[in-house]
mmCIF file of C-alpha atoms in Angstrom:
data_model
loop_
_atom_site.group_PDB
_atom_site.id
_atom_site.type_symbol
_atom_site.label_atom_id
_atom_site.label_comp_id
_atom_site.label_asym_id
_atom_site.label_seq_id
_atom_site.Cartn_x
_atom_site.Cartn_y
_atom_site.Cartn_z
ATOM 1 C CA MET A 1 -17.227 1.232 9.470
ATOM 2 C CA PRO A 2 -16.362 4.869 10.135
ATOM 3 C CA LEU A 3 -17.099 7.222 7.284
ATOM 4 C CA GLY A 4 -13.399 8.062 7.080
ATOM 5 C CA THR A 5 -12.444 4.485 6.179
ATOM 6 C CA TRP A 6 -15.220 4.291 3.579
ATOM 7 C CA GLU A 7 -14.060 7.533 1.975
ATOM 8 C CA ILE A 8 -10.441 6.379 1.980
ATOM 9 C CA LEU A 9 -11.388 3.191 0.121
ATOM 10 C CA LYS A 10 -13.392 5.120 -2.458
ATOM 11 C CA ARG A 11 -10.566 7.618 -2.947
ATOM 12 C CA LEU A 12 -8.020 4.790 -3.274
ATOM 13 C CA LEU A 13 -10.016 3.072 -6.014
ATOM 14 C CA GLN A 14 -10.617 6.357 -7.845
ATOM 15 C CA ARG A 15 -6.907 7.199 -7.707
ATOM 16 C CA ILE A 16 -5.874 3.775 -8.977
ATOM 17 C CA LYS A 17 -8.328 4.062 -11.862
ATOM 18 C CA ARG A 18 -7.025 7.525 -12.722
ATOM 19 C CA VAL A 19 -3.298 6.773 -12.437
ATOM 20 C CA ARG A 20 -3.275 3.194 -13.713
ATOM 21 C CA SER A 21 -6.315 3.182 -15.957
ATOM 22 C CA GLN A 22 -4.869 0.466 -18.195
ATOM 23 C CA ASP A 23 -4.411 -1.844 -15.172
ATOM 24 C CA ALA A 24 -7.371 -0.863 -13.031
ATOM 25 C CA LYS A 25 -10.215 -2.609 -14.782
ATOM 26 C CA GLN A 26 -12.598 -4.194 -12.343
ATOM 27 C CA GLY A 27 -11.213 -7.499 -11.116
ATOM 28 C CA ASP A 28 -7.771 -6.920 -12.629
ATOM 29 C CA TRP A 29 -5.802 -6.167 -9.501
ATOM 30 C CA THR A 30 -5.188 -7.562 -6.045
ATOM 31 C CA LEU A 31 -4.905 -5.777 -2.710
ATOM 32 C CA LEU A 32 -2.244 -7.093 -0.336
ATOM 33 C CA HIS A 33 -3.014 -6.182 3.255
ATOM 34 C CA ASP A 34 -1.880 -7.179 6.703
ATOM 35 C CA ASN A 35 -5.133 -8.495 8.216
ATOM 36 C CA ALA A 36 -5.526 -5.505 10.530
ATOM 37 C CA ARG A 37 -9.060 -5.125 11.865
ATOM 38 C CA PRO A 38 -9.921 -2.161 9.603
ATOM 39 C CA HIS A 39 -8.921 -4.271 6.588
ATOM 40 C CA THR A 40 -10.930 -7.330 7.591
ATOM 41 C CA ALA A 41 -14.127 -5.605 8.694
ATOM 42 C CA PHE A 42 -17.231 -7.009 7.035
ATOM 43 C CA LEU A 43 -18.113 -3.709 5.324
ATOM 44 C CA VAL A 44 -14.587 -3.350 3.943
ATOM 45 C CA LYS A 45 -14.624 -6.917 2.594
ATOM 46 C CA ARG A 46 -18.044 -6.343 1.059
ATOM 47 C CA PHE A 47 -16.966 -3.042 -0.516
ATOM 48 C CA LEU A 48 -13.852 -4.625 -2.066
ATOM 49 C CA ALA A 49 -15.797 -7.657 -3.306
ATOM 50 C CA LYS A 50 -18.426 -5.405 -4.875
ATOM 51 C CA LYS A 51 -15.659 -3.512 -6.690
ATOM 52 C CA GLY A 52 -14.068 -6.775 -7.869
ATOM 53 C CA VAL A 53 -10.914 -6.351 -5.793
ATOM 54 C CA ALA A 54 -9.280 -9.625 -4.832
ATOM 55 C CA CYS A 55 -7.561 -9.601 -1.439
ATOM 56 C CA LEU A 56 -4.324 -11.363 -0.676
ATOM 57 C CA ASN A 57 -3.985 -11.652 3.083
ATOM 58 C CA HIS A 58 -0.514 -11.930 4.432
ATOM 59 C CA PRO A 59 0.448 -13.856 7.565
ATOM 60 C CA PRO A 60 0.237 -11.893 10.819
ATOM 61 C CA TYR A 61 3.467 -10.641 12.378
ATOM 62 C CA SER A 62 5.375 -10.969 9.098
ATOM 63 C CA PRO A 63 6.951 -7.592 8.299
ATOM 64 C CA ASN A 64 9.470 -9.414 6.100
ATOM 65 C CA LEU A 65 6.542 -10.130 3.739
ATOM 66 C CA SER A 66 5.229 -6.571 3.634
ATOM 67 C CA PRO A 67 6.696 -4.337 0.895
ATOM 68 C CA PRO A 68 6.112 -1.175 2.931
ATOM 69 C CA ASP A 69 8.022 -2.698 5.857
ATOM 70 C CA PHE A 70 11.017 -4.082 3.944
ATOM 71 C CA PHE A 71 11.194 -1.551 1.083
ATOM 72 C CA LEU A 72 9.223 1.647 1.464
ATOM 73 C CA PHE A 73 9.526 2.671 5.128
ATOM 74 C CA PRO A 74 13.302 2.058 5.360
ATOM 75 C CA LYS A 75 13.789 4.121 2.186
ATOM 76 C CA LEU A 76 11.654 6.985 3.509
ATOM 77 C CA LYS A 77 13.413 6.897 6.894
ATOM 78 C CA SER A 78 16.798 7.032 5.197
ATOM 79 C CA ASP A 79 15.854 9.867 2.842
ATOM 80 C CA LEU A 80 14.190 11.983 5.542
ATOM 81 C CA LYS A 81 16.681 11.256 8.336
ATOM 82 C CA GLY A 82 17.797 14.313 10.258
ATOM 83 C CA GLN A 83 15.187 16.658 8.814
ATOM 84 C CA ARG A 84 12.930 18.664 11.111
ATOM 85 C CA PHE A 85 9.425 19.707 10.105
ATOM 86 C CA SER A 86 7.357 22.428 11.733
ATOM 87 C CA HIS A 87 4.047 21.613 10.056
ATOM 88 C CA ILE A 88 2.269 18.438 8.982
ATOM 89 C CA SER A 89 1.951 19.890 5.483
ATOM 90 C CA ASP A 90 5.768 20.008 5.258
ATOM 91 C CA ILE A 91 5.944 16.320 6.171
ATOM 92 C CA GLN A 92 3.259 15.451 3.614
ATOM 93 C CA ARG A 93 5.008 17.435 0.879
ATOM 94 C CA ASN A 94 8.416 15.882 1.599
ATOM 95 C CA VAL A 95 7.090 12.323 1.814
ATOM 96 C CA THR A 96 5.119 12.809 -1.411
ATOM 97 C CA THR A 97 8.258 14.089 -3.143
ATOM 98 C CA GLN A 98 10.280 11.108 -1.897
ATOM 99 C CA LEU A 99 7.615 8.648 -3.058
ATOM 100 C CA LYS A 100 7.434 10.241 -6.507
ATOM 101 C CA ASP A 101 11.239 10.104 -6.797
ATOM 102 C CA ILE A 102 11.304 6.313 -6.441
ATOM 103 C CA PRO A 103 11.659 4.926 -9.970
ATOM 104 C CA LYS A 104 8.984 2.525 -11.210
ATOM 105 C CA ASP A 105 11.526 -0.267 -11.436
ATOM 106 C CA GLY A 106 12.199 0.194 -7.697
ATOM 107 C CA TYR A 107 8.589 -0.662 -6.961
ATOM 108 C CA ALA A 108 8.726 -3.555 -9.429
ATOM 109 C CA ARG A 109 11.845 -4.918 -7.698
ATOM 110 C CA SER A 110 10.093 -4.713 -4.327
ATOM 111 C CA PHE A 111 7.336 -6.997 -5.599
ATOM 112 C CA GLN A 112 9.871 -9.401 -7.095
ATOM 113 C CA ASP A 113 11.508 -9.380 -3.675
ATOM 114 C CA LEU A 114 8.106 -10.050 -2.089
ATOM 115 C CA TYR A 115 7.715 -13.083 -4.333
ATOM 116 C CA SER A 116 11.131 -14.520 -3.398
ATOM 117 C CA ARG A 117 10.561 -13.782 0.305
ATOM 118 C CA SER A 118 7.177 -15.525 0.089
ATOM 119 C CA GLN A 119 8.765 -18.563 -1.546
ATOM 120 C CA LYS A 120 11.343 -18.761 1.268
ATOM 121 C CA CYS A 121 8.528 -18.534 3.836
ATOM 122 C CA ILE A 122 6.627 -21.361 2.124
ATOM 123 C CA THR A 123 9.765 -23.488 1.984
ATOM 124 C CA VAL A 124 10.511 -22.951 5.684
#
């Protein structure tokens, strides 16, 4: 695994522990990912297992079951539509601002929506 991926995983876990310390006890949360090769690499799986992170794989080619695809990306596209950025730092700052402006209940609703979408998929 490239060092970059390893560092990203470590930073992700550190950030979760810092921001959601009450929820981030080892083994108390689940990572939903899309089965992309970087997510299913042996070293990544071993790292997550060692840290007590359960993985919930979602079916391939199912953007309707991915909260970023049905909730987050459309919202960001809508909020940033028509803006022009001259530097990557401007993009990062604007996206970060947009993400922070989403109320917590918006994220909670997206996961309730994920649950109902998953139930429909199971039924079909």
